[in-house]
mmCIF file with all atom_site columns, C-alpha atoms in Angstrom:
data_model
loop_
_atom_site.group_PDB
_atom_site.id
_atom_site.type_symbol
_atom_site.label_atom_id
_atom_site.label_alt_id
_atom_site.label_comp_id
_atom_site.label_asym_id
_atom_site.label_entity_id
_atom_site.label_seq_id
_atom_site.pdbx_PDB_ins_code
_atom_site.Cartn_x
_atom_site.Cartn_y
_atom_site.Cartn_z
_atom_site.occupancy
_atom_site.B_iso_or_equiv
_atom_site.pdbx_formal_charge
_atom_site.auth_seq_id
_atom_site.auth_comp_id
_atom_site.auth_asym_id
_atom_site.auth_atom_id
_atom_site.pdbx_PDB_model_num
ATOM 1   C CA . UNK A 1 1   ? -18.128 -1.181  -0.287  1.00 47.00 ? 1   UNK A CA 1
ATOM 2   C CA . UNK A 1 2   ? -17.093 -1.986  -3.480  1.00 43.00 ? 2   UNK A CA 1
ATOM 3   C CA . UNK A 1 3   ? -14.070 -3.790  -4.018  1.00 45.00 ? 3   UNK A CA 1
ATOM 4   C CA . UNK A 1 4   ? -14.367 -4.275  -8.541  1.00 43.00 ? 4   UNK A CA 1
ATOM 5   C CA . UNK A 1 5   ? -11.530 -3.436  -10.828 1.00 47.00 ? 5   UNK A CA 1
ATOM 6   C CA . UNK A 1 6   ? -13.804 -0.598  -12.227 1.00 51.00 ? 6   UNK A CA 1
ATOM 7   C CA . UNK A 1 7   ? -15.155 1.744   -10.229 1.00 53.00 ? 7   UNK A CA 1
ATOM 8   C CA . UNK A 1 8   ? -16.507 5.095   -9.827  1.00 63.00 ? 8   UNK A CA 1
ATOM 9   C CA . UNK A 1 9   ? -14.731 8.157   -8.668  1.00 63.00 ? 9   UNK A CA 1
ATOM 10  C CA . UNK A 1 10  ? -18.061 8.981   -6.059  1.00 72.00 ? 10  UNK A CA 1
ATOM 11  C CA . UNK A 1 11  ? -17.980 5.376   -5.047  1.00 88.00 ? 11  UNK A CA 1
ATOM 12  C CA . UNK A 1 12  ? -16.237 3.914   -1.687  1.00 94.00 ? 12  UNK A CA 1
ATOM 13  C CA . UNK A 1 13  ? -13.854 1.756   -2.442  1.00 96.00 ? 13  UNK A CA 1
ATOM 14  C CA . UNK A 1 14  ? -11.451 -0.632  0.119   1.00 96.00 ? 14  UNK A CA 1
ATOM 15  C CA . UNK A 1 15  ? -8.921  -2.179  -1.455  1.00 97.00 ? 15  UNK A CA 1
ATOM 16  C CA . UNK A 1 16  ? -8.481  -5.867  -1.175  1.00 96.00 ? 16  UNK A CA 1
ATOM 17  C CA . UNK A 1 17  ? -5.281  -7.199  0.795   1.00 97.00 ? 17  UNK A CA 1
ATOM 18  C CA . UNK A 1 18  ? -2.276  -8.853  -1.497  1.00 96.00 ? 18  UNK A CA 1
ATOM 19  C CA . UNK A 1 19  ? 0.355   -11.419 0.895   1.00 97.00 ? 19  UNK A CA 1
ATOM 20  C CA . UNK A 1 20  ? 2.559   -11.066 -1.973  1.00 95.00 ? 20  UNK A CA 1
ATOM 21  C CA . UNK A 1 21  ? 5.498   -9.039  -0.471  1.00 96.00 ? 21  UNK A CA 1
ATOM 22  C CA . UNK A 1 22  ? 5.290   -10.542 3.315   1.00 97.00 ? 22  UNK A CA 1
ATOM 23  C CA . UNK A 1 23  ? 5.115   -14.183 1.529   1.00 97.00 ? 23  UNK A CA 1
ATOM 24  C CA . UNK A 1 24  ? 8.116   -13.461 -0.739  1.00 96.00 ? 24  UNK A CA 1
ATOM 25  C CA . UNK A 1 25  ? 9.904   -12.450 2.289   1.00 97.00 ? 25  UNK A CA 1
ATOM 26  C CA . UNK A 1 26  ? 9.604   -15.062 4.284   1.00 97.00 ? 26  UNK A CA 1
ATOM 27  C CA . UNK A 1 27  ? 10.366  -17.886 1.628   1.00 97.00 ? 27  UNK A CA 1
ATOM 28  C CA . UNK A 1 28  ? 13.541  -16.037 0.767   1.00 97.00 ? 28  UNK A CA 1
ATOM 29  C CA . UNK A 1 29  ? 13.793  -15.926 4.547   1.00 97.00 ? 29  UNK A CA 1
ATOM 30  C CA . UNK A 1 30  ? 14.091  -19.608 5.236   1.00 96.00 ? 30  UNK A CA 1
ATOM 31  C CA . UNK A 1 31  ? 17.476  -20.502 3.451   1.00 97.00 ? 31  UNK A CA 1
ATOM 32  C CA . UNK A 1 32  ? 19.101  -16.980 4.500   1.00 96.00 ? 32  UNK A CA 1
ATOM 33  C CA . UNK A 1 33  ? 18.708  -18.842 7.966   1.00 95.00 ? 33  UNK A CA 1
ATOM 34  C CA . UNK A 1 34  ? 21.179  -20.944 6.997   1.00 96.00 ? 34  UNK A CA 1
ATOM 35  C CA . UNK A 1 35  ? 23.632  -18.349 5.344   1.00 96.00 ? 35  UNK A CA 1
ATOM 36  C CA . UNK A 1 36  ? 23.494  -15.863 7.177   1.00 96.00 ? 36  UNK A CA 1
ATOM 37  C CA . UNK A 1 37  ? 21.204  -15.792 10.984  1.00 97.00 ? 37  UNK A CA 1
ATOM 38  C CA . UNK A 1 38  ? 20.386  -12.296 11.973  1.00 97.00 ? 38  UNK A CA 1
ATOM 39  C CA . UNK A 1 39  ? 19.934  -11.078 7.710   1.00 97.00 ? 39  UNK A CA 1
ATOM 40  C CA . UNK A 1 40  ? 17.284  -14.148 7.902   1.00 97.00 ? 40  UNK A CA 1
ATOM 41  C CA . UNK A 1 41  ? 15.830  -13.265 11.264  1.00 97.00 ? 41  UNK A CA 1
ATOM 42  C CA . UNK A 1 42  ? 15.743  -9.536  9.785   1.00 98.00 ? 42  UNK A CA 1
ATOM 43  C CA . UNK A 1 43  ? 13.837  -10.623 6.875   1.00 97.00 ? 43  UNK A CA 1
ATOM 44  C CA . UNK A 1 44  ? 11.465  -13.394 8.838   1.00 97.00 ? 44  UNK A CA 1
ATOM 45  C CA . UNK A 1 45  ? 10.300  -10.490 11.195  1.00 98.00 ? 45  UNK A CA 1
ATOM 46  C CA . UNK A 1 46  ? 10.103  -8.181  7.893   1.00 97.00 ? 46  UNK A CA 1
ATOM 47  C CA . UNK A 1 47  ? 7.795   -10.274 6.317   1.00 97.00 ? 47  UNK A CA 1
ATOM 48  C CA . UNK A 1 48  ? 5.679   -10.757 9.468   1.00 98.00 ? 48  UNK A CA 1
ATOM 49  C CA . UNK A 1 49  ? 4.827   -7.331  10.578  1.00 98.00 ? 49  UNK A CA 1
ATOM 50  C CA . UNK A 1 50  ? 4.019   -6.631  6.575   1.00 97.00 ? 50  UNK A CA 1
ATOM 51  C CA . UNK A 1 51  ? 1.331   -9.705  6.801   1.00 97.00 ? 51  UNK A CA 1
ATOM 52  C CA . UNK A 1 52  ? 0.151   -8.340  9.964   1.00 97.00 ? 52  UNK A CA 1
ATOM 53  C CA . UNK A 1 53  ? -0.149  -4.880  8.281   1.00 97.00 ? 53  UNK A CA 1
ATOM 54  C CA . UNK A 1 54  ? -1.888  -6.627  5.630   1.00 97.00 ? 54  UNK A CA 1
ATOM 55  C CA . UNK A 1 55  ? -4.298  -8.177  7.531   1.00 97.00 ? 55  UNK A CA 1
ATOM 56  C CA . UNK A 1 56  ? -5.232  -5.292  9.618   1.00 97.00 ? 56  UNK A CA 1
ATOM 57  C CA . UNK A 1 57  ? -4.851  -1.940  7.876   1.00 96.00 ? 57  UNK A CA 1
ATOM 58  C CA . UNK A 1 58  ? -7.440  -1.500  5.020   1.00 96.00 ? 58  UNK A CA 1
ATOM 59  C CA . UNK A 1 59  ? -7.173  1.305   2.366   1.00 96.00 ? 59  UNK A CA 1
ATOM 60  C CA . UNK A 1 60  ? -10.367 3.210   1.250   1.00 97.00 ? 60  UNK A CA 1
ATOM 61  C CA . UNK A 1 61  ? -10.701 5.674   -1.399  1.00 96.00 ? 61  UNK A CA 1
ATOM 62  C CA . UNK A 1 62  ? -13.491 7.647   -1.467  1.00 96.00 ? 62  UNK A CA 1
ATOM 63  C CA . UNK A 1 63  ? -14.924 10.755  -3.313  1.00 93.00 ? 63  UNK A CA 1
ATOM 64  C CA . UNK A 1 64  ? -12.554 13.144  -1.513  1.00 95.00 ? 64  UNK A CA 1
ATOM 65  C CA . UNK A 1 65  ? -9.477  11.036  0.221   1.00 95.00 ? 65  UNK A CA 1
ATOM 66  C CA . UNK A 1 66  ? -7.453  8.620   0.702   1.00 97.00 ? 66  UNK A CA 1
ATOM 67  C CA . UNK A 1 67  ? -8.225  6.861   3.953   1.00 97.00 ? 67  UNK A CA 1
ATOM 68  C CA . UNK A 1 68  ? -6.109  4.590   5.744   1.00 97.00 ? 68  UNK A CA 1
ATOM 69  C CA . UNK A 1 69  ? -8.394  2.191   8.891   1.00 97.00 ? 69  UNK A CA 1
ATOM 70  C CA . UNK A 1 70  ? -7.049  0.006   11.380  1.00 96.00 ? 70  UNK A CA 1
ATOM 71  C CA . UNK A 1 71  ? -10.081 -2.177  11.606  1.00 91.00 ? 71  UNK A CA 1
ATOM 72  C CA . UNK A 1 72  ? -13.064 -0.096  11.915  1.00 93.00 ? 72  UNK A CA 1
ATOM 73  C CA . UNK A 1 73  ? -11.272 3.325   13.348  1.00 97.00 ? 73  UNK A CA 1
ATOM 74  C CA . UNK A 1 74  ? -9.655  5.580   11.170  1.00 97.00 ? 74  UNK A CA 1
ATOM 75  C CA . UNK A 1 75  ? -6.055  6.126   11.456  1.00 97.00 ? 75  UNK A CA 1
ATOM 76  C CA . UNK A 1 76  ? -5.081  8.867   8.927   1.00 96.00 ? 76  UNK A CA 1
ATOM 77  C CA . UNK A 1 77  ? -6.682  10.806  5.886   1.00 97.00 ? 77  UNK A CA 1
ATOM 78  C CA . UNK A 1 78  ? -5.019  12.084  2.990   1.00 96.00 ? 78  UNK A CA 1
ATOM 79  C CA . UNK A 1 79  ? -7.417  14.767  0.811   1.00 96.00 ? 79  UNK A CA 1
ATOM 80  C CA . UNK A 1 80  ? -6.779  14.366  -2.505  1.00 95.00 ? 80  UNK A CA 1
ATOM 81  C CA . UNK A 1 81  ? -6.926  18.120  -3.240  1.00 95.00 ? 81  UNK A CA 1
ATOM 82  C CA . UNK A 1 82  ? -3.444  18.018  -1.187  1.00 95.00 ? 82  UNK A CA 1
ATOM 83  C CA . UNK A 1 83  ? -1.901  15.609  -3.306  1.00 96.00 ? 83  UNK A CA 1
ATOM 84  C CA . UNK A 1 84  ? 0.933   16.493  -5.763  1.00 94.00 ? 84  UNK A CA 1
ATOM 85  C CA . UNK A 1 85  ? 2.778   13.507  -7.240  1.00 94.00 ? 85  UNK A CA 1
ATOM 86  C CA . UNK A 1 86  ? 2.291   9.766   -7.240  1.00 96.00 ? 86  UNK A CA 1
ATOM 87  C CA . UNK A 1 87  ? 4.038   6.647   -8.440  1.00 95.00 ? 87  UNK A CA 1
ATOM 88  C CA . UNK A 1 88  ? 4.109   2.823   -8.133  1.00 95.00 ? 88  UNK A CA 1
ATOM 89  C CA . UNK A 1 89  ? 7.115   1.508   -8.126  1.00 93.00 ? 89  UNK A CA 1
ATOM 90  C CA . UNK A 1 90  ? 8.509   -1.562  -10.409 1.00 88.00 ? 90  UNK A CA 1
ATOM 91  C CA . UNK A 1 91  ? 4.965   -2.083  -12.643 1.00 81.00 ? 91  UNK A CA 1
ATOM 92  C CA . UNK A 1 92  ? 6.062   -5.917  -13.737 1.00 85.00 ? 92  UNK A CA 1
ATOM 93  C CA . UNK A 1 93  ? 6.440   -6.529  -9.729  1.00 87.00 ? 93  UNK A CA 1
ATOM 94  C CA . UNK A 1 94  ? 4.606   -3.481  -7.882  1.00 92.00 ? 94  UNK A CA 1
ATOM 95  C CA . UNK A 1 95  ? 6.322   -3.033  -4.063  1.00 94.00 ? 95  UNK A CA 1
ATOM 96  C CA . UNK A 1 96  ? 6.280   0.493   -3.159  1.00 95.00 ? 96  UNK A CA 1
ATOM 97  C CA . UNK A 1 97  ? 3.426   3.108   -3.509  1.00 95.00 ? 97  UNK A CA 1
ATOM 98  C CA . UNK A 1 98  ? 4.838   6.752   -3.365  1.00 96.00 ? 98  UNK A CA 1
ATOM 99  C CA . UNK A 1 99  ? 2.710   9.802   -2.971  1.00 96.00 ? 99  UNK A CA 1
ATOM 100 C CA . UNK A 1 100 ? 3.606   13.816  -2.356  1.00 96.00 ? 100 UNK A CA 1
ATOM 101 C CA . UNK A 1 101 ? 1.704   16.129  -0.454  1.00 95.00 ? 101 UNK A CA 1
ATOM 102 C CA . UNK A 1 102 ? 2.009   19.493  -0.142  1.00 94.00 ? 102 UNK A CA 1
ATOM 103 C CA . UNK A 1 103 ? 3.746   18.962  3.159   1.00 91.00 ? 103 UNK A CA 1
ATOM 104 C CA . UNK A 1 104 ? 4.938   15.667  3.401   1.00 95.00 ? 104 UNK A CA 1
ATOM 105 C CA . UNK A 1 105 ? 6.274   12.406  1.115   1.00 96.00 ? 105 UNK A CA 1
ATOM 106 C CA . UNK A 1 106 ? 4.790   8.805   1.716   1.00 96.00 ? 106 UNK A CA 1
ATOM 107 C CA . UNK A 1 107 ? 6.094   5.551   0.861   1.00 96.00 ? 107 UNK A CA 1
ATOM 108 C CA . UNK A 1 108 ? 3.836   2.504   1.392   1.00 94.00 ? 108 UNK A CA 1
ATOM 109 C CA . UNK A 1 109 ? 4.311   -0.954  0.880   1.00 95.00 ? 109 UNK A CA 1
ATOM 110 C CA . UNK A 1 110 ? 2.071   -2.857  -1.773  1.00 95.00 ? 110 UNK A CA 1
ATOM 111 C CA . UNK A 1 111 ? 0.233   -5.264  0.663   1.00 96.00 ? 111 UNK A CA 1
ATOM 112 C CA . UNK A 1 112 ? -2.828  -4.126  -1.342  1.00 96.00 ? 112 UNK A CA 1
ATOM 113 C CA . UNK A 1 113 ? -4.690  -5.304  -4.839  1.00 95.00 ? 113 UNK A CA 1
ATOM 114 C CA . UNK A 1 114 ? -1.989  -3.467  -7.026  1.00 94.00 ? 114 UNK A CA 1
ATOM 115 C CA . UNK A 1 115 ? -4.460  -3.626  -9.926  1.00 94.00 ? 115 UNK A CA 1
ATOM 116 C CA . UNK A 1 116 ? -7.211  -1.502  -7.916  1.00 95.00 ? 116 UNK A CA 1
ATOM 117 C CA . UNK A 1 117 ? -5.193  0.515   -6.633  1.00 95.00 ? 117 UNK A CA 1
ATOM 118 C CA . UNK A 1 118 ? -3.677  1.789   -9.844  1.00 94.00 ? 118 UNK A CA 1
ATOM 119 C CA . UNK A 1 119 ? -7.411  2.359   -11.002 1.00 94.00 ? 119 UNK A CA 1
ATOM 120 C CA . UNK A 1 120 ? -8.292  4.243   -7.934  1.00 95.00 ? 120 UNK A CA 1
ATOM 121 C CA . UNK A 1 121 ? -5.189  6.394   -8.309  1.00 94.00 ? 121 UNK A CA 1
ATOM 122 C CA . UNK A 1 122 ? -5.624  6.980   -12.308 1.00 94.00 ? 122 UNK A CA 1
ATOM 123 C CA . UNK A 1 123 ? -9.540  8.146   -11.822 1.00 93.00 ? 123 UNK A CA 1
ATOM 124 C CA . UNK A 1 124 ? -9.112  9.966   -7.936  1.00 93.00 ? 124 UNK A CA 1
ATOM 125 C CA . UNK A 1 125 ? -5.697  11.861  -8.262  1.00 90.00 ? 125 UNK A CA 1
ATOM 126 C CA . UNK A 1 126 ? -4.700  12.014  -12.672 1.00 86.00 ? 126 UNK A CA 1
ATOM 127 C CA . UNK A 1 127 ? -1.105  12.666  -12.601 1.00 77.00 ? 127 UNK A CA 1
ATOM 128 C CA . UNK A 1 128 ? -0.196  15.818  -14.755 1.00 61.00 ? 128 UNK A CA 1
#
């Protein structure tokens, strides 16, 4: 797998995890505690389940789609050739990655390498 800032459209690549997000959220967690319980409880149990996502769901691109593994077993597939609009959200301090199929909408999360995935996205799926 390769997992380099630059890669190649034909090439596998799995995106490396980024704590960012769940980390933020549980540091801004800890003194809403204090302020205000359940909104710090909320955001503590936010911020968990994201680092558990981002510790066990792994994003691969590869020649055709967008593939999205629990582990080793793959959960969902996304061709690329279905693929209408996409869009990271808040480039200074990336958080959400939106994508449009002809069917459906998606809105993930950035618990991945930002940078690569931006790369993977420009050279896979060119917006128009």
């Amino acid at each position: 797998m390769a997992t380099s800032y630059t890669s190649n459209p034909v090439s596998t690549v799995e995106l490396k995890p980024s704590y960012n997000i769940p980390v933020v959220l549980v540091l801004v967690a800890i003194p809403l505690l204090f302020v205000q319980l359940w909104v710090g409880l909320f955001v503590t149990l936010l911020g968990l389940f994201l680092m558990f996502q981002a510790v066990t769901i792994r994003l691969r691109f590869t020649a055709t789609d967008l593939d999205i593994y629990r582990g080793d077993k793959l959960i969902r597939s996304f061709p690329y050739r279905e693929w209408l609009n996409w869009r990271i959200f808040w480039n200074r301090v990336p958080i959400l990655f939106y994508f449009k199929e002809i069917n459906s909408i998606h809105f993930l999360p950035i618990i991945f390498d930002p940078k690569t995935l931006k790369v993977c996205l420009e050279e896979r799926c060119p917006r128009s």
